[in-house]
Amino acid sequence: MQSWQQALIIYREIKDRQGEGKVLNNLGVAYRNLGDYTKAIEYYQQSLVIARQINDRQGEGKALGNLGVAYRNLGNHAQAIEYHQQDLTIARRIKDPQSEGQALGNLGAAYLSLGDYAKAIKYSQQALTIARQIKDSESKIAALSNLGIAYNSLGNYAKAIDYYQQVLTIARQIKNPHLEGNTLGGIGNVYRNLGDYAKAIEYNQKALTIARQIKVPQRESQSLVNLGNVYHYLGDYAKAIEYNQQALTIARQIKDSESKIAALSNLGIAYNSLGNYAKAIDYYQQVLTIARQIKNRQGEGKVLGNLGNAYANLGNYTKATEYHQQNLTIARQIKDSQSEGKALGNLGNAYANLRDYAKAIKYYQQHLTIARQIKDSQSEGNALNNLGAALEKSGKLPEAEKILQLGIEVWESQRQRLGSNDAFKVSFFEEQTNTYRILQSVLIAQNKTDRALEISERGRGRAFVELLASQVSSNPQEQLSNPPNIDQIKQTAKSQNATLVQYSIITDDFKIAGRQETKESELYIWVIKPTGEVIFRKADLSP
């Protein structure tokens, strides 16, 4: 840093404007590496002014690209995209393929952070094409990594692992342990999302070992956070807290604000899951303070959403809506579509808990629109599920039936993208059974008992049915294109000369000690006789 400052003085004394601009840019890089993004931006802006004054197009593009990266570090992705677009325009005008590829990669990364995965994939694919053409291994690695992250976020886990494995192969070939550790962590996150927690722990442990071997504390902290996340998903909150506390200690030692935010946020989430909402709120407030200090708007918005969820868990839905509204405002200001969708979904949940279903429906519909725009099928499925439930509570049963059917189609489409890994399909399906249950309830309320039986059959162990079909058919997808209908179920009873009995447990939300809790509400029973007669009964299980 000191040598760059001395160089700056010399270049100014000899009036070497180009040299001055380059040094200012290098000082910006130095401050960015220190995590002082505001100071980095100051130097990049000075470098940009000089580049434009002396008509240094390449220097101008470099400064614009660095400004974009710095604003992305601050969570201001909309501003980052503006700078990267300007950088891309210059790179194409001066026919600089390397700079063009880097600008495309940066745009992909920015859209990735905004949750616009379709655009992230588009730009990353373009960056990858150029990187392969000009044999730019660094840009190739960045593009492949971003594609892995994008497909993981979209729920296309098979494709995500494929991209990560390509990066891992390169990392090992060029003997880059830092890249290898990062990629192992990425693969671990995919397995965590798939519910394969043993593999998630294995990969993140490997990443942690490498981080410690090469003495990169920031990466060590991130690996500890990732391990904490896996144990959180396993419901082992004590272990999740232990790992995140270790991560927080390192983050404080190296004065890394972003790592502090990650560890403190996860500690808040863990205590929230334990029902210690006061402690969760305390951690979230610490995150909020740091995010505002370093002007990380995206981080600020996310923790406001977490505070809203904590107050919702306390039964204070009015305060929850206040925090979610603040989150929504920030998400719209910084054009973060994914966070905007989540905020709208959380507002819908809060108003549903307040039994203001008209408002809940309005917010769920907006969430659904955004999820479809950014092609986030997981969020689309969640929005359809919540919208269907709110429509049911409003007594709009035909509308609810239609929406929930669409939700099931989204879930089943997602499972097809998991490829041939049956363990993935089973764990993935377990998270989505609620939509099948709500649809059964909606159908029963309309006295469509036979159709409800079909949905029960369709939802029961669907992943297991696919597994069995794959073992007996060369084309299991064709065999499973139409789930068993009522006539086929009756025919099974007749051909086996047996009475079939099917059960389905339905859940609902109940107010317990001032808070909404999901509990078993009804037991549905269908008796299918060999004669084809179907008898339906239900039993009350409400607490």
PDB file of N, CA and C in Angstrom, residues 412 415-416 419-422 425 462-484:
ATOM      1  N   GLU A 412     -43.072 -31.918  -9.590  1.00  0.00           N
ATOM      2  CA  GLU A 412     -42.762 -33.136 -10.335  1.00  0.00           C
ATOM      3  C   GLU A 412     -41.794 -32.848 -11.479  1.00  0.00           C
ATOM      4  N   ARG A 415     -38.318 -32.781  -9.950  1.00  0.00           N
ATOM      5  CA  ARG A 415     -37.762 -34.100  -9.644  1.00  0.00           C
ATOM      6  C   ARG A 415     -37.196 -34.776 -10.894  1.00  0.00           C
ATOM      7  N   GLN A 416     -37.811 -34.493 -12.051  1.00  0.00           N
ATOM      8  CA  GLN A 416     -37.308 -35.086 -13.295  1.00  0.00           C
ATOM      9  C   GLN A 416     -35.897 -34.605 -13.602  1.00  0.00           C
ATOM     10  N   GLY A 419     -32.222 -36.300 -12.464  1.00  0.00           N
ATOM     11  CA  GLY A 419     -31.517 -37.385 -13.128  1.00  0.00           C
ATOM     12  C   GLY A 419     -31.845 -38.738 -12.524  1.00  0.00           C
ATOM     13  N   SER A 420     -30.855 -39.623 -12.496  1.00  0.00           N
ATOM     14  CA  SER A 420     -31.092 -41.015 -12.097  1.00  0.00           C
ATOM     15  C   SER A 420     -30.767 -41.282 -10.632  1.00  0.00           C
ATOM     16  N   ASN A 421     -30.416 -40.233  -9.876  1.00  0.00           N
ATOM     17  CA  ASN A 421     -30.045 -40.464  -8.470  1.00  0.00           C
ATOM     18  C   ASN A 421     -31.307 -40.573  -7.615  1.00  0.00           C
ATOM     19  N   ASP A 422     -31.635 -41.809  -7.232  1.00  0.00           N
ATOM     20  CA  ASP A 422     -32.886 -42.071  -6.526  1.00  0.00           C
ATOM     21  C   ASP A 422     -32.902 -41.493  -5.115  1.00  0.00           C
ATOM     22  N   LYS A 425     -34.026 -37.960  -5.287  1.00  0.00           N
ATOM     23  CA  LYS A 425     -35.462 -37.806  -5.521  1.00  0.00           C
ATOM     24  C   LYS A 425     -36.268 -38.009  -4.240  1.00  0.00           C
ATOM     25  N   ARG A 462     -44.005 -40.917  -4.219  1.00  0.00           N
ATOM     26  CA  ARG A 462     -43.838 -40.791  -5.666  1.00  0.00           C
ATOM     27  C   ARG A 462     -42.413 -41.156  -6.100  1.00  0.00           C
ATOM     28  N   ALA A 463     -41.453 -40.720  -5.337  1.00  0.00           N
ATOM     29  CA  ALA A 463     -40.055 -41.009  -5.680  1.00  0.00           C
ATOM     30  C   ALA A 463     -39.785 -42.517  -5.640  1.00  0.00           C
ATOM     31  N   PHE A 464     -40.439 -43.209  -4.687  1.00  0.00           N
ATOM     32  CA  PHE A 464     -40.257 -44.663  -4.600  1.00  0.00           C
ATOM     33  C   PHE A 464     -40.894 -45.356  -5.804  1.00  0.00           C
ATOM     34  N   VAL A 465     -42.048 -44.820  -6.256  1.00  0.00           N
ATOM     35  CA  VAL A 465     -42.719 -45.389  -7.430  1.00  0.00           C
ATOM     36  C   VAL A 465     -41.813 -45.251  -8.651  1.00  0.00           C
ATOM     37  N   GLU A 466     -41.175 -44.074  -8.792  1.00  0.00           N
ATOM     38  CA  GLU A 466     -40.260 -43.855  -9.911  1.00  0.00           C
ATOM     39  C   GLU A 466     -39.083 -44.839  -9.846  1.00  0.00           C
ATOM     40  N   LEU A 467     -38.600 -45.078  -8.640  1.00  0.00           N
ATOM     41  CA  LEU A 467     -37.485 -46.011  -8.454  1.00  0.00           C
ATOM     42  C   LEU A 467     -37.882 -47.413  -8.919  1.00  0.00           C
ATOM     43  N   LEU A 468     -39.061 -47.864  -8.519  1.00  0.00           N
ATOM     44  CA  LEU A 468     -39.534 -49.194  -8.913  1.00  0.00           C
ATOM     45  C   LEU A 468     -39.727 -49.268 -10.424  1.00  0.00           C
ATOM     46  N   ALA A 469     -40.286 -48.208 -11.002  1.00  0.00           N
ATOM     47  CA  ALA A 469     -40.532 -48.201 -12.440  1.00  0.00           C
ATOM     48  C   ALA A 469     -39.227 -48.279 -13.225  1.00  0.00           C
ATOM     49  N   SER A 470     -38.195 -47.589 -12.716  1.00  0.00           N
ATOM     50  CA  SER A 470     -36.901 -47.592 -13.414  1.00  0.00           C
ATOM     51  C   SER A 470     -36.281 -48.983 -13.432  1.00  0.00           C
ATOM     52  N   GLN A 471     -36.681 -49.816 -12.470  1.00  0.00           N
ATOM     53  CA  GLN A 471     -36.099 -51.155 -12.375  1.00  0.00           C
ATOM     54  C   GLN A 471     -36.835 -52.180 -13.248  1.00  0.00           C
ATOM     55  N   VAL A 472     -38.074 -51.847 -13.630  1.00  0.00           N
ATOM     56  CA  VAL A 472     -38.846 -52.825 -14.409  1.00  0.00           C
ATOM     57  C   VAL A 472     -39.134 -52.363 -15.834  1.00  0.00           C
ATOM     58  N   SER A 473     -38.790 -51.117 -16.142  1.00  0.00           N
ATOM     59  CA  SER A 473     -39.106 -50.596 -17.463  1.00  0.00           C
ATOM     60  C   SER A 473     -37.893 -49.927 -18.073  1.00  0.00           C
ATOM     61  N   SER A 474     -37.746 -50.104 -19.398  1.00  0.00           N
ATOM     62  CA  SER A 474     -36.644 -49.422 -20.087  1.00  0.00           C
ATOM     63  C   SER A 474     -36.972 -47.953 -20.304  1.00  0.00           C
ATOM     64  N   ASN A 475     -38.249 -47.599 -20.183  1.00  0.00           N
ATOM     65  CA  ASN A 475     -38.659 -46.204 -20.344  1.00  0.00           C
ATOM     66  C   ASN A 475     -39.582 -45.819 -19.199  1.00  0.00           C
ATOM     67  N   PRO A 476     -39.028 -45.616 -17.984  1.00  0.00           N
ATOM     68  CA  PRO A 476     -39.860 -45.358 -16.807  1.00  0.00           C
ATOM     69  C   PRO A 476     -40.640 -44.065 -16.901  1.00  0.00           C
ATOM     70  N   GLN A 477     -40.122 -43.062 -17.619  1.00  0.00           N
ATOM     71  CA  GLN A 477     -40.849 -41.786 -17.711  1.00  0.00           C
ATOM     72  C   GLN A 477     -42.176 -41.971 -18.435  1.00  0.00           C
ATOM     73  N   GLU A 478     -42.155 -42.816 -19.483  1.00  0.00           N
ATOM     74  CA  GLU A 478     -43.379 -43.091 -20.228  1.00  0.00           C
ATOM     75  C   GLU A 478     -44.386 -43.811 -19.334  1.00  0.00           C
ATOM     76  N   GLN A 479     -43.879 -44.762 -18.549  1.00  0.00           N
ATOM     77  CA  GLN A 479     -44.729 -45.543 -17.658  1.00  0.00           C
ATOM     78  C   GLN A 479     -45.373 -44.661 -16.592  1.00  0.00           C
ATOM     79  N   LEU A 480     -44.653 -43.583 -16.189  1.00  0.00           N
ATOM     80  CA  LEU A 480     -45.135 -42.748 -15.096  1.00  0.00           C
ATOM     81  C   LEU A 480     -45.812 -41.472 -15.559  1.00  0.00           C
ATOM     82  N   SER A 481     -46.023 -41.330 -16.908  1.00  0.00           N
ATOM     83  CA  SER A 481     -46.574 -40.074 -17.403  1.00  0.00           C
ATOM     84  C   SER A 481     -47.970 -39.827 -16.860  1.00  0.00           C
ATOM     85  N   ASN A 482     -48.718 -40.910 -16.591  1.00  0.00           N
ATOM     86  CA  ASN A 482     -50.053 -40.773 -16.016  1.00  0.00           C
ATOM     87  C   ASN A 482     -50.124 -41.549 -14.707  1.00  0.00           C
ATOM     88  N   PRO A 483     -50.199 -40.848 -13.560  1.00  0.00           N
ATOM     89  CA  PRO A 483     -50.327 -41.540 -12.269  1.00  0.00           C
ATOM     90  C   PRO A 483     -51.624 -42.347 -12.237  1.00  0.00           C
ATOM     91  N   PRO A 484     -51.732 -43.344 -11.357  1.00  0.00           N
ATOM     92  CA  PRO A 484     -52.923 -44.192 -11.317  1.00  0.00           C
ATOM     93  C   PRO A 484     -54.189 -43.386 -11.047  1.00  0.00           C
TER      94      PRO A 484
END
